[in-house]
Amino acid sequence: MLPNRIVLVFVLLSIKTSFLSAQNIKLDRKELVKQSEQATNFYRNQDFEKSLLLSREVLKKALLLKDSILISTSYNIIGSNYSEFSEFDKSIEYYKKALFYANKTLNDSLKFKANNNLANIYCFEKRQYKRGTEYYKKAIFHSKKIPNTTYALMASLNLAWAYFDNFNYDEGLEFLIYSNANFEKYGNETLSVVHQMVNGMYCDHIGDYEKARIFYEKAIELGYEYNELNDVSYAHNEFSKMLFKTGNYKDAYLHLRKFDALKEKIYNEDKLFKASIAGLNVELDEYKRELTKIELIKEAQKQNLNKSKIIVVLFIIVLFVLLMFIFTLIRNNAFKRKVNKELTIANNDLLLAKEKAEEASQMKSQFVSTISHELRTPLYGVIGITNMLIDEYKDLSQSQHLSSLKFSARYLLSLVNDILQINKIEENRVILESMTFNIADEIELIIQSLSFISQNNNNKVELIVDSKIPEYIIGDKLRFSQIIMNLISNALKFTKNGRITITVSLEKNEGAIHHISFAIIDTGVGIAAVDQDKIFDKFVQVGRNDTDYQGTGLGLSIVKRLLHLFGSEISLESELGKGTTFRFTIPFESNMEKTKQLINSIRVDLTNSEIFKVLVVEDNRINQLVTQKIMEKNNYKCTVVDNGIEALKILENETFDIILMDINMPLINGFETTRLIRSKNIDTPVVALTAFDKEEIAEEALSSGMNDIIIKPFDQSKLFKVMTTLIQNVKSVV
């Protein structure tokens, strides 16, 4: 049903005024004006049947009198009633007739009304916002010629609502500002509900939910007070949308129920059916008028041909067709209602399914984040204590058990990182960065880091690099290393007493872009043809026995997704017992000027022999011990506290060069602790030392006043480089 977008039916008052100002007013015209007003009141009270019956009678007499004002008014009321039956095409037809007759007069109120109501249909029912806003602007043009400025206020509110309904808040804001500035002077009870609701929609859009709530509640209160049930139903609906968006599902559901209840009260089926019958009578009148024109033509033919029998037969045929047409209209209307009901149910099912899918995706992301944090925290302790044992007890450094412990911990950390990496890629949270690096050096470093696997399986590794490749290229070094690391690691694990060959060659140049091809060739077990299409899927491990190769089945899946970010694809050639070859091509930039800028922008390690004081805020006892040993081993004076409250107390009496802050702590977390430190005007650099993923906490960390983030378990050289840089920056300012 068409919402009551401040439909301009009360403009009949201006008609009455224009009539009273004329001289020699006929009694029947006065009576017609009163009947038009009564038809309008019936419409406003949702008594559509009486409204249509009365406006139909007024239209008949107005056509006889050839009174364009009354004809336009009657067509406008009929169009408004048809909009309530969801017969929007017919509603537009009658509104256009109202506009046609209004344009024959000098009455700007009538022209304003017809344009305003056409705009309502096109904007809110046809969703043709461009066409609808053109009619609104015509309505505003005519309103400026009317002494009553309420018309301009009404059109502005309607236009703001239309823009907001189309999510075009920037253009709608202009008209909302005008409405707010003029409402106190020109507003009335009829406009008050929509005025409050449109303000609530804008506050909802900008995120000021508390103010939006006040506006919506005021709109609902005024709607019930002034019995504007149609407008208050839409206030309930908009309020429900906001509550649902903010997570208040219970209240959102209650307001949605009130919206449905009001619509059911206004548009009950019995009332609408009776009204639709009255509407058919109006349509029948229109067809009769057309038939009258036909009869005139037939009468002329009768006078010339004197064939009255033919005219009677034609009349019967036309009447039969008309009755069939009316029957078809009734049947189609019933079918349309049934289809609309089925579509509504189907749409609700789709929305519910969509919400469940989004909820499942969010729960998955939260689960992955929580698991990675909970695993990284103890892994930091295991790796740290293992390193401490190796450093402090030299006789244990060659222990096979200790080496196995360290390897297992790092393997578990690699598993956690793989799961987190695949989750990031699936959620489109990976963005390639630009760094300068040497391809050969990077691959050599990876080969050295995998020497343990190579030696265990008695494999030889050979690297062949094309001399045409530039010494330095620009690209995402970290993601490139992940790709090469996974492929070489796979080749080493699935090959025994064999050879792994890595070839790097320049395929072509396109200006500064160098397309570099890579091939990782092994002489290992190979992959069966039947399994080659699925090895890039997550958690797939083909041809593996219980005692065979370690791995999660995520490596090749990550490789394929990372190469997709580079705009590349990976190909596979393999045969059982004869080895496997992976090939891909990545475009890298080579630009010496840009390379020099990137190299110069890299911070140089500023470490010196000065002893710095470090405050470690950490609640985990094992992690306290590990971090303290690492600090003291690197010539830092370390103080450890268990929580944020103790950190604040010690900072009142002591000064530190830097603070290492855990995030997930009892009493108050690391973010809140840092905010309290900054509130005391303490400028000591704060580095978040946490097991949370950096992207998850970066925004809140910076807003709380933290200077940097280091993820546990961490690279010690990276940590000390960050610490030294931050300390030196503070000292240089002082």
XYZ file of C-alpha atoms in Angstrom:
734
model
C 0.000 0.000 0.000
C 1.142 3.556 -0.680
C 2.355 5.155 2.574
C 0.770 8.426 3.542
C 3.608 10.616 2.239
C 1.686 13.674 3.407
C -0.751 13.181 0.481
C -2.096 16.584 -0.327
C -5.864 16.136 -0.110
C -6.585 18.997 2.235
C -5.893 21.405 -0.642
C -9.667 21.370 -1.088
C -9.682 24.210 1.425
C -8.091 26.414 -1.222
C -10.782 25.317 -3.696
C -13.450 26.337 -1.249
C -11.785 29.706 -0.773
C -11.586 30.316 -4.509
C -15.267 29.497 -4.872
C -16.341 31.746 -2.016
C -14.475 34.636 -3.538
C -16.489 34.353 -6.767
C -19.832 36.023 -7.340
C -23.178 34.405 -8.266
C -22.108 31.011 -6.820
C -24.513 28.250 -7.790
C -25.891 26.143 -4.968
C -24.982 22.824 -6.646
C -21.293 23.851 -6.937
C -21.188 24.692 -3.222
C -22.653 21.310 -2.479
C -20.073 19.602 -4.695
C -17.226 21.287 -2.782
C -18.667 20.001 0.507
C -19.009 16.502 -0.930
C -15.394 16.636 -2.138
C -14.272 17.587 1.363
C -16.308 14.714 2.784
C -14.753 12.264 0.280
C -11.338 13.501 1.391
C -12.193 12.885 5.047
C -13.398 9.374 4.224
C -10.029 8.708 2.556
C -8.058 10.054 5.515
C -10.076 7.767 7.827
C -9.291 4.736 5.576
C -12.932 4.374 4.536
C -11.944 3.920 0.896
C -15.288 2.551 -0.272
C -17.258 5.644 0.762
C -14.490 7.921 -0.482
C -14.619 6.360 -3.957
C -18.429 6.327 -4.134
C -18.708 9.991 -3.182
C -15.831 11.219 -5.362
C -17.366 9.270 -8.261
C -20.639 11.198 -7.903
C -18.784 14.525 -7.641
C -16.780 13.693 -10.777
C -19.951 12.950 -12.780
C -21.502 16.314 -11.915
C -18.239 18.218 -12.304
C -17.835 16.843 -15.833
C -21.363 18.003 -16.658
C -20.517 21.457 -15.306
C -17.108 21.362 -17.076
C -15.568 22.573 -13.805
C -11.817 21.838 -14.159
C -11.105 22.507 -10.467
C -13.637 19.970 -9.220
C -12.679 17.471 -11.947
C -8.998 17.703 -10.937
C -9.910 17.339 -7.249
C -12.072 14.268 -7.893
C -9.429 12.546 -9.999
C -6.859 13.254 -7.289
C -9.023 11.589 -4.591
C -9.702 8.592 -6.864
C -5.964 8.259 -7.592
C -5.181 8.356 -3.865
C -7.685 5.559 -3.207
C -6.241 3.397 -5.982
C -2.795 3.800 -4.480
C -4.144 2.169 -1.318
C -5.188 -0.902 -3.371
C -1.592 -1.151 -4.694
C -2.997 -0.362 -8.152
C -0.193 2.088 -8.763
C -0.459 2.239 -12.546
C -4.119 3.211 -12.288
C -3.279 5.636 -9.505
C -0.717 7.328 -11.782
C -3.310 7.433 -14.571
C -5.827 9.294 -12.379
C -3.186 11.615 -10.876
C -2.103 12.568 -14.400
C -5.722 13.329 -15.272
C -5.871 15.499 -12.134
C -2.707 17.306 -13.280
C -4.134 17.720 -16.797
C -7.239 19.493 -15.518
C -5.277 21.435 -12.884
C -3.077 22.877 -15.648
C -6.246 24.260 -17.270
C -6.725 26.475 -14.208
C -4.692 29.165 -12.437
C -4.905 27.260 -9.163
C -1.317 26.503 -8.039
C -2.601 24.487 -5.080
C -4.144 21.923 -7.428
C -0.969 21.777 -9.534
C 1.122 21.353 -6.384
C -1.105 18.526 -5.146
C -1.028 16.523 -8.401
C 2.764 16.844 -8.778
C 3.340 15.940 -5.121
C 1.183 12.801 -5.299
C 2.748 11.647 -8.590
C 6.172 12.075 -6.964
C 5.056 9.885 -4.029
C 4.072 7.026 -6.344
C 7.204 7.170 -8.512
C 9.614 7.447 -5.552
C 8.168 5.098 -2.971
C 6.300 2.520 -5.037
C 7.828 2.481 -8.549
C 11.331 3.239 -7.168
C 11.851 5.596 -10.101
C 13.595 8.205 -7.954
C 14.822 10.409 -10.776
C 11.343 10.825 -12.220
C 9.796 11.190 -8.764
C 12.184 13.924 -7.638
C 11.383 15.888 -10.839
C 7.715 15.928 -9.820
C 8.673 16.980 -6.247
C 10.681 19.891 -7.622
C 7.705 20.962 -9.778
C 5.571 20.808 -6.629
C 8.049 23.060 -4.797
C 7.972 25.484 -7.769
C 4.184 25.825 -7.482
C 4.351 26.041 -3.663
C 6.371 29.264 -3.939
C 3.374 30.902 -5.616
C 1.055 29.959 -2.723
C 0.901 32.252 0.343
C 0.660 29.242 2.659
C 4.339 28.183 3.094
C 3.199 24.865 4.591
C 3.123 23.486 1.041
C 6.846 24.138 0.509
C 7.600 22.574 3.909
C 5.530 19.509 3.021
C 7.259 18.961 -0.345
C 10.686 19.439 1.257
C 9.932 16.773 3.872
C 8.673 14.394 1.173
C 11.777 15.030 -0.955
C 14.148 14.489 1.989
C 12.339 11.228 2.796
C 12.609 10.087 -0.839
C 16.342 10.788 -0.988
C 16.921 9.003 2.352
C 14.839 6.035 1.215
C 17.203 5.796 -1.807
C 20.254 6.114 0.553
C 21.111 9.470 -1.056
C 21.650 11.289 2.241
C 23.869 14.071 0.903
C 21.196 15.488 -1.445
C 18.383 14.838 1.011
C 20.166 16.734 3.802
C 19.566 20.087 2.047
C 15.801 19.620 2.214
C 15.899 18.286 5.776
C 17.796 21.392 6.891
C 15.155 23.600 5.203
C 12.347 21.630 6.883
C 13.953 21.881 10.337
C 14.499 25.617 9.932
C 10.872 26.278 8.963
C 8.903 23.626 10.813
C 8.231 25.627 13.957
C 6.730 28.458 11.892
C 4.853 26.523 9.189
C 4.499 22.965 10.515
C 1.273 21.339 11.717
C 0.005 18.134 13.317
C -0.253 16.343 9.952
C 3.437 16.968 9.207
C 4.853 16.447 12.718
C 5.093 12.645 12.613
C 6.996 12.562 9.297
C 9.190 15.472 10.416
C 10.361 13.556 13.491
C 10.796 10.291 11.571
C 12.904 11.793 8.733
C 15.205 13.389 11.335
C 15.505 9.960 12.959
C 16.456 8.387 9.590
C 19.293 10.879 9.109
C 20.639 10.457 12.666
C 20.467 6.691 12.131
C 22.559 7.101 8.937
C 25.315 9.182 10.605
C 25.504 6.738 13.535
C 23.949 8.993 16.201
C 21.665 6.194 17.385
C 20.667 7.830 20.670
C 19.365 10.946 18.949
C 17.713 8.789 16.277
C 15.926 6.836 19.027
C 14.553 10.119 20.494
C 13.223 11.217 17.100
C 11.616 7.844 16.344
C 9.966 7.641 19.765
C 8.651 11.212 19.381
C 7.281 10.374 15.918
C 5.472 7.335 17.318
C 4.081 9.325 20.253
C 2.748 12.102 17.968
C 1.354 9.562 15.494
C -0.838 7.964 18.113
C -1.756 11.337 19.610
C -2.938 12.773 16.271
C -4.270 9.415 14.974
C -1.866 9.462 12.009
C -1.791 5.651 11.916
C -0.218 5.278 8.474
C 2.704 7.577 9.324
C 3.238 6.038 12.770
C 3.384 2.566 11.174
C 6.347 3.688 9.034
C 7.973 5.263 12.100
C 7.757 1.824 13.775
C 9.273 0.237 10.656
C 12.251 2.662 10.405
C 12.842 2.397 14.169
C 12.854 -1.420 13.840
C 15.546 -1.238 11.120
C 17.782 0.897 13.330
C 17.332 -1.362 16.372
C 18.146 -4.418 14.292
C 21.299 -2.750 12.937
C 22.475 -1.891 16.472
C 21.862 -5.455 17.705
C 18.733 -4.756 19.775
C 16.830 -7.589 18.123
C 14.130 -7.898 20.775
C 12.907 -4.291 20.499
C 13.375 -4.403 16.719
C 11.000 -7.351 16.566
C 8.442 -5.597 18.806
C 8.376 -2.500 16.588
C 8.140 -4.650 13.471
C 5.110 -6.397 14.977
C 3.506 -3.006 15.688
C 4.155 -2.002 12.071
C 2.422 -5.171 10.809
C -0.463 -4.755 13.250
C -1.134 -1.167 12.151
C -1.015 -2.123 8.461
C -3.424 -4.966 9.112
C -5.752 -2.584 10.949
C -5.656 0.009 8.155
C -5.791 -2.362 5.214
C -7.986 -5.273 6.217
C -9.026 -7.471 3.313
C -12.797 -6.988 3.659
C -12.555 -3.203 3.599
C -10.217 -3.206 0.611
C -12.407 -5.661 -1.295
C -15.474 -3.470 -0.889
C -13.438 -0.445 -1.878
C -12.095 -2.246 -4.954
C -15.697 -2.910 -6.050
C -16.396 0.804 -5.711
C -13.244 1.420 -7.718
C -14.543 -0.833 -10.472
C -17.637 1.346 -10.641
C -15.387 4.366 -11.147
C -13.581 2.527 -13.919
C -16.909 1.519 -15.369
C -17.875 5.198 -15.489
C -14.675 5.944 -17.373
C -15.406 3.177 -19.826
C -18.979 4.442 -20.162
C -17.669 7.865 -21.056
C -15.589 6.223 -23.743
C -18.656 4.282 -24.794
C -20.594 7.538 -24.954
C -18.113 8.826 -27.496
C -18.556 5.587 -29.415
C -22.354 5.969 -29.188
C -22.155 9.438 -30.684
C -20.262 8.047 -33.636
C -22.761 5.208 -33.933
C -25.632 7.665 -33.756
C -24.212 9.556 -36.684
C -23.901 6.313 -38.580
C -27.464 5.466 -37.596
C -28.748 8.710 -39.054
C -26.870 8.018 -42.269
C -27.422 4.282 -42.542
C -30.577 3.857 -40.431
C -29.378 0.521 -39.189
C -30.458 0.506 -35.554
C -30.131 -3.262 -35.259
C -26.409 -3.069 -35.930
C -26.003 -0.460 -33.176
C -27.889 -2.663 -30.674
C -25.731 -5.676 -31.547
C -22.544 -3.603 -31.220
C -23.686 -2.242 -27.878
C -24.381 -5.763 -26.573
C -20.970 -6.933 -27.757
C -19.206 -4.005 -26.149
C -21.124 -4.514 -22.936
C -20.232 -8.210 -22.920
C -16.564 -7.386 -23.462
C -16.718 -4.835 -20.685
C -18.229 -7.363 -18.293
C -15.583 -9.896 -19.260
C -12.923 -7.265 -18.688
C -14.333 -6.479 -15.232
C -14.391 -10.197 -14.420
C -10.765 -10.495 -15.580
C -9.766 -7.537 -13.416
C -11.309 -9.100 -10.316
C -9.696 -12.483 -11.010
C -6.286 -10.923 -11.745
C -6.479 -8.851 -8.583
C -7.116 -11.978 -6.485
C -4.276 -13.816 -8.237
C -1.960 -10.846 -7.726
C -2.648 -10.804 -3.980
C -1.918 -14.525 -3.747
C 1.367 -14.182 -5.661
C 2.417 -11.178 -3.566
C 1.817 -13.158 -0.395
C 3.903 -16.076 -1.690
C 6.693 -13.702 -2.754
C 6.703 -12.074 0.679
C 7.100 -15.469 2.369
C 9.892 -16.465 -0.029
C 11.656 -13.132 0.485
C 11.507 -13.533 4.266
C 13.016 -17.028 3.949
C 15.849 -15.639 1.822
C 16.555 -12.855 4.317
C 16.658 -15.376 7.172
C 19.069 -17.599 5.235
C 21.280 -14.596 4.472
C 21.384 -13.587 8.129
C 22.316 -17.126 9.183
C 25.110 -17.260 6.602
C 26.531 -13.922 7.767
C 26.323 -15.044 11.394
C 28.139 -18.299 10.578
C 30.895 -16.406 8.747
C 31.336 -14.025 11.663
C 31.481 -16.910 14.159
C 34.107 -18.652 12.019
C 36.314 -15.542 11.925
C 35.931 -15.036 15.672
C 36.765 -18.695 16.325
C 39.925 -18.569 14.174
C 41.050 -15.356 15.878
C 40.442 -16.747 19.379
C 42.166 -20.074 18.667
C 45.212 -18.378 17.126
C 45.554 -16.092 20.168
C 45.124 -18.921 22.670
C 47.754 -21.049 20.867
C 50.288 -18.290 20.277
C 50.445 -17.341 23.961
C 51.738 -20.738 25.247
C 53.854 -21.189 22.099
C 55.664 -17.976 22.987
C 56.530 -19.524 26.354
C 57.580 -22.888 24.866
C 59.834 -21.357 22.194
C 61.244 -18.805 24.638
C 62.079 -21.354 27.351
C 63.591 -23.692 24.751
C 65.902 -20.886 23.574
C 66.755 -20.091 27.209
C 67.729 -23.721 27.878
C 69.923 -23.769 24.777
C 71.597 -20.473 25.779
C 72.097 -21.245 29.480
C 73.001 -24.942 29.249
C 75.470 -25.343 26.412
C 75.715 -29.087 26.974
C 72.002 -29.380 26.089
C 72.286 -27.404 22.852
C 73.036 -30.621 20.927
C 70.247 -32.566 22.635
C 68.012 -34.319 20.148
C 65.044 -34.028 22.519
C 65.493 -30.272 22.884
C 65.846 -29.840 19.120
C 62.673 -31.887 18.610
C 60.837 -29.733 21.159
C 61.925 -26.541 19.399
C 61.016 -27.942 15.977
C 57.578 -29.102 17.193
C 56.813 -25.707 18.725
C 57.762 -23.890 15.524
C 55.801 -26.400 13.467
C 52.712 -25.752 15.604
C 53.261 -21.998 15.226
C 53.468 -22.463 11.441
C 50.157 -24.361 11.535
C 48.467 -21.513 13.459
C 49.853 -18.969 11.006
C 48.627 -21.023 8.019
C 45.074 -21.193 9.377
C 45.071 -17.460 10.113
C 46.537 -16.694 6.684
C 43.909 -18.686 4.763
C 41.156 -17.030 6.806
C 42.531 -13.542 5.991
C 42.698 -14.303 2.283
C 39.132 -15.653 2.204
C 37.872 -12.481 3.889
C 39.822 -10.226 1.469
C 41.921 -8.756 4.284
C 45.300 -9.239 2.539
C 46.703 -6.205 0.685
C 49.978 -6.464 -1.232
C 52.749 -4.110 -0.146
C 55.708 -2.598 -2.010
C 59.215 -3.448 -0.799
C 62.555 -3.645 -2.585
C 64.468 -6.941 -2.438
C 66.819 -9.265 -4.311
C 65.113 -12.423 -5.587
C 68.208 -14.629 -5.437
C 69.076 -13.557 -1.877
C 65.506 -14.126 -0.725
C 65.331 -17.643 -2.171
C 68.802 -18.525 -0.828
C 67.659 -17.452 2.648
C 64.591 -19.708 2.366
C 66.746 -22.651 1.227
C 69.021 -22.168 4.253
C 66.062 -22.009 6.639
C 64.834 -25.363 5.252
C 68.234 -27.041 5.430
C 67.037 -29.180 8.365
C 64.415 -30.915 6.172
C 66.865 -31.129 3.276
C 69.493 -32.878 5.393
C 66.991 -35.282 6.995
C 65.808 -36.489 3.561
C 69.316 -36.397 1.999
C 68.220 -33.961 -0.737
C 70.311 -31.593 -2.835
C 68.912 -28.136 -3.654
C 69.986 -26.149 -6.735
C 69.061 -22.535 -7.523
C 69.398 -21.207 -11.109
C 68.731 -17.465 -11.590
C 68.612 -15.732 -14.995
C 71.301 -13.022 -15.201
C 68.862 -10.757 -17.075
C 66.760 -10.295 -13.940
C 67.388 -6.886 -12.270
C 69.369 -6.922 -9.017
C 66.569 -5.209 -7.102
C 62.857 -5.511 -7.774
C 59.809 -3.995 -6.068
C 56.936 -6.090 -4.734
C 55.477 -7.773 -1.676
C 58.530 -9.623 -0.363
C 56.666 -11.265 2.533
C 53.924 -12.871 0.385
C 56.448 -13.865 -2.284
C 58.540 -15.596 0.401
C 55.453 -17.439 1.674
C 54.822 -18.813 -1.831
C 58.434 -19.967 -2.359
C 58.694 -21.312 1.219
C 55.582 -23.490 0.846
C 56.576 -24.893 -2.567
C 60.216 -25.687 -1.631
C 59.117 -27.123 1.721
C 56.623 -29.415 -0.057
C 59.265 -30.506 -2.569
C 61.754 -31.342 0.216
C 59.201 -33.288 2.270
C 57.999 -35.409 -0.665
C 61.479 -36.154 -2.006
C 64.088 -38.489 -0.489
C 67.659 -38.962 -1.768
C 66.794 -36.676 -4.664
C 67.211 -33.199 -6.118
C 65.133 -30.018 -5.954
C 65.834 -27.435 -8.660
C 64.552 -23.854 -8.499
C 64.788 -21.924 -11.790
C 64.098 -18.198 -12.081
C 63.974 -16.639 -15.574
C 62.886 -13.380 -17.183
C 59.869 -14.053 -19.411
C 59.256 -10.537 -20.827
C 59.419 -6.787 -20.103
C 56.583 -4.258 -20.317
C 58.193 -0.937 -19.493
C 59.207 -1.022 -15.829
C 57.262 -4.272 -15.256
C 59.322 -7.483 -15.460
C 57.399 -10.744 -15.803
C 59.529 -13.306 -13.944
C 58.856 -17.039 -14.276
C 59.540 -19.550 -11.499
C 59.761 -23.346 -11.605
C 60.181 -25.626 -8.567
C 61.162 -29.089 -9.823
C 61.621 -32.168 -7.616
C 62.387 -35.865 -8.213
C 60.016 -37.025 -5.487
C 57.021 -39.332 -5.283
C 54.884 -37.371 -7.751
C 51.118 -36.833 -7.840
C 48.612 -39.086 -9.588
C 46.639 -37.482 -12.436
C 43.358 -38.188 -10.641
C 44.518 -36.134 -7.625
C 46.056 -33.158 -9.439
C 42.833 -31.118 -9.642
C 42.188 -31.183 -5.892
C 45.596 -30.645 -4.267
C 45.031 -26.878 -4.157
C 41.888 -27.309 -2.038
C 42.083 -26.675 1.715
C 43.142 -29.580 3.985
C 43.677 -31.956 1.051
C 46.586 -34.417 1.393
C 46.763 -37.015 -1.366
C 48.629 -40.318 -1.181
C 49.565 -39.834 2.487
C 49.914 -42.648 5.014
C 49.633 -42.215 8.777
C 53.428 -42.194 9.174
C 54.155 -40.098 6.086
C 54.811 -36.424 5.523
C 53.889 -33.763 8.015
C 51.545 -30.962 7.026
C 48.038 -29.534 7.257
C 47.027 -29.506 3.610
C 46.892 -25.680 3.634
C 50.226 -24.861 1.982
C 49.229 -25.202 -1.686
C 45.835 -23.608 -1.003
C 47.624 -20.547 0.415
C 50.045 -20.515 -2.548
C 47.194 -20.483 -5.077
C 45.325 -17.678 -3.283
C 48.465 -15.539 -2.815
C 49.355 -15.921 -6.497
C 45.834 -14.779 -7.346
C 46.576 -11.557 -5.422
C 49.663 -11.117 -7.629
C 47.439 -11.629 -10.697
C 49.029 -14.993 -11.467
C 48.064 -18.663 -11.777
C 50.042 -21.795 -10.880
C 50.424 -24.824 -13.173
C 51.341 -28.385 -12.277
C 53.180 -31.162 -14.133
C 53.609 -34.466 -12.293
C 53.837 -38.223 -12.709
C 53.876 -40.889 -10.016
C 57.444 -41.910 -9.141
C 59.024 -39.288 -11.429
C 58.590 -36.058 -9.507
C 56.617 -32.830 -9.714
C 57.050 -29.377 -11.307
C 55.187 -26.234 -10.235
C 55.342 -23.181 -12.541
C 54.052 -19.609 -12.205
C 54.874 -16.072 -13.374
C 54.753 -12.890 -11.252
C 55.036 -9.312 -12.589
C 57.513 -7.239 -10.517
C 58.442 -3.601 -10.943
C 62.059 -2.522 -11.487
C 62.653 1.187 -10.895
C 65.992 2.383 -9.552
C 64.686 5.764 -8.362
C 61.807 4.159 -6.495
C 64.145 1.459 -5.142
C 66.504 4.093 -3.718
C 63.563 5.864 -2.044
C 62.353 2.594 -0.472
C 65.858 1.714 0.739
C 66.354 5.183 2.210
C 62.969 4.992 3.947
C 63.963 1.787 5.804
C 64.862 2.638 9.381
C 68.417 1.860 10.365
C 69.025 -0.042 13.579
C 70.160 2.598 16.085
C 71.313 0.262 18.845
C 74.159 1.432 21.081
C 75.809 0.467 24.334
C 73.464 2.541 26.525
C 71.386 0.536 29.046
C 67.677 1.242 28.722
C 64.974 0.643 31.332
C 62.056 -1.498 30.176
C 58.724 -1.994 31.941
C 57.057 -5.312 30.983
C 53.303 -5.490 31.710
C 52.351 -9.191 31.394
C 50.028 -11.438 33.440
C 51.374 -14.835 32.257
C 54.201 -16.002 34.573
C 55.990 -18.078 31.930
C 55.841 -15.255 29.392
C 57.123 -12.853 32.074
C 60.152 -15.061 32.576
C 60.813 -15.436 28.837
C 60.484 -11.711 28.073
C 62.620 -10.720 31.076
C 65.413 -13.123 30.040
C 65.351 -11.799 26.467
C 65.564 -8.189 27.704
C 68.377 -8.830 30.183
C 70.319 -10.889 27.657
C 70.319 -7.870 25.338
C 71.557 -5.443 27.994
C 68.164 -3.957 28.981
C 67.224 -3.303 32.609
C 63.836 -5.020 32.993
C 60.993 -4.516 35.504
C 57.958 -6.839 35.345
C 54.425 -6.222 36.691
C 51.368 -8.498 36.536
C 48.652 -6.083 35.391
C 47.765 -2.567 34.298
C 46.992 -1.257 37.787
C 50.468 -2.178 39.044
C 51.959 -0.557 35.940
C 50.176 2.732 36.707
C 51.405 2.636 40.314
C 55.050 2.063 39.401
C 54.955 4.774 36.718
C 54.018 7.318 39.397
C 57.461 6.848 41.009
C 59.759 5.565 38.257
C 60.656 6.581 34.718
C 61.207 4.027 31.952
C 62.586 4.297 28.431
C 59.946 1.994 26.948
C 56.929 -0.116 27.991
C 56.081 -3.577 26.580
C 52.327 -4.007 27.075
C 50.283 -7.230 26.870
C 46.679 -6.768 25.657
C 44.579 -9.521 27.234
C 45.040 -9.006 31.004
C 42.763 -9.192 34.073
C 41.392 -6.076 35.836
C 42.075 -3.704 32.928
C 43.371 -4.643 29.470
C 46.364 -3.202 27.665
C 44.355 -0.652 25.647
C 42.725 0.874 28.732
C 46.035 0.834 30.625
C 47.702 2.774 27.795
C 44.873 5.328 27.719
C 45.316 5.909 31.469
C 49.090 6.270 31.003
C 48.561 8.896 28.288
C 45.996 10.695 30.451
C 48.795 11.229 32.999
C 50.865 12.978 30.277
C 53.438 10.147 30.229
C 55.032 10.075 26.751
C 57.043 6.859 27.220
C 56.748 4.716 24.045
C 54.350 1.785 24.453
C 54.713 -1.343 22.288
C 51.894 -3.891 22.271
C 53.457 -7.345 22.831
C 50.510 -9.624 22.085
C 49.361 -12.904 20.553
C 46.449 -11.164 18.777
C 46.693 -10.716 15.020
C 48.005 -7.243 14.206
C 45.185 -6.300 11.824
C 42.538 -7.094 14.461
C 43.889 -4.640 17.034
C 45.779 -2.047 14.967
C 43.033 0.588 14.975
C 42.250 0.335 18.694
C 45.966 0.146 19.597
C 46.790 3.393 17.804
C 43.706 5.168 19.147
C 44.638 4.184 22.712
C 48.092 5.772 22.339
C 50.295 2.764 21.577
C 53.277 3.367 19.296
C 53.713 -0.047 17.648
C 52.617 -3.709 17.725
C 54.791 -6.848 17.916
C 53.128 -10.263 17.608
C 54.211 -13.150 19.896
C 56.215 -15.288 19.223
C 58.377 -12.547 17.735
C 61.632 -12.067 15.870
C 63.980 -10.670 18.544
C 65.951 -8.548 16.088
C 62.731 -6.933 14.858
C 61.593 -6.237 18.440
C 64.871 -4.579 19.455
C 64.978 -2.571 16.230
C 61.495 -1.181 16.951
C 62.342 -0.525 20.618
C 65.617 1.256 19.836
C 64.022 3.396 17.128
C 61.163 4.504 19.410
C 63.530 5.283 22.304
C 65.892 7.277 20.084
C 62.969 9.221 18.580
C 61.850 10.310 22.064
C 65.391 11.240 23.095
C 65.972 13.250 19.900
C 62.819 15.317 20.593
C 63.957 16.017 24.163
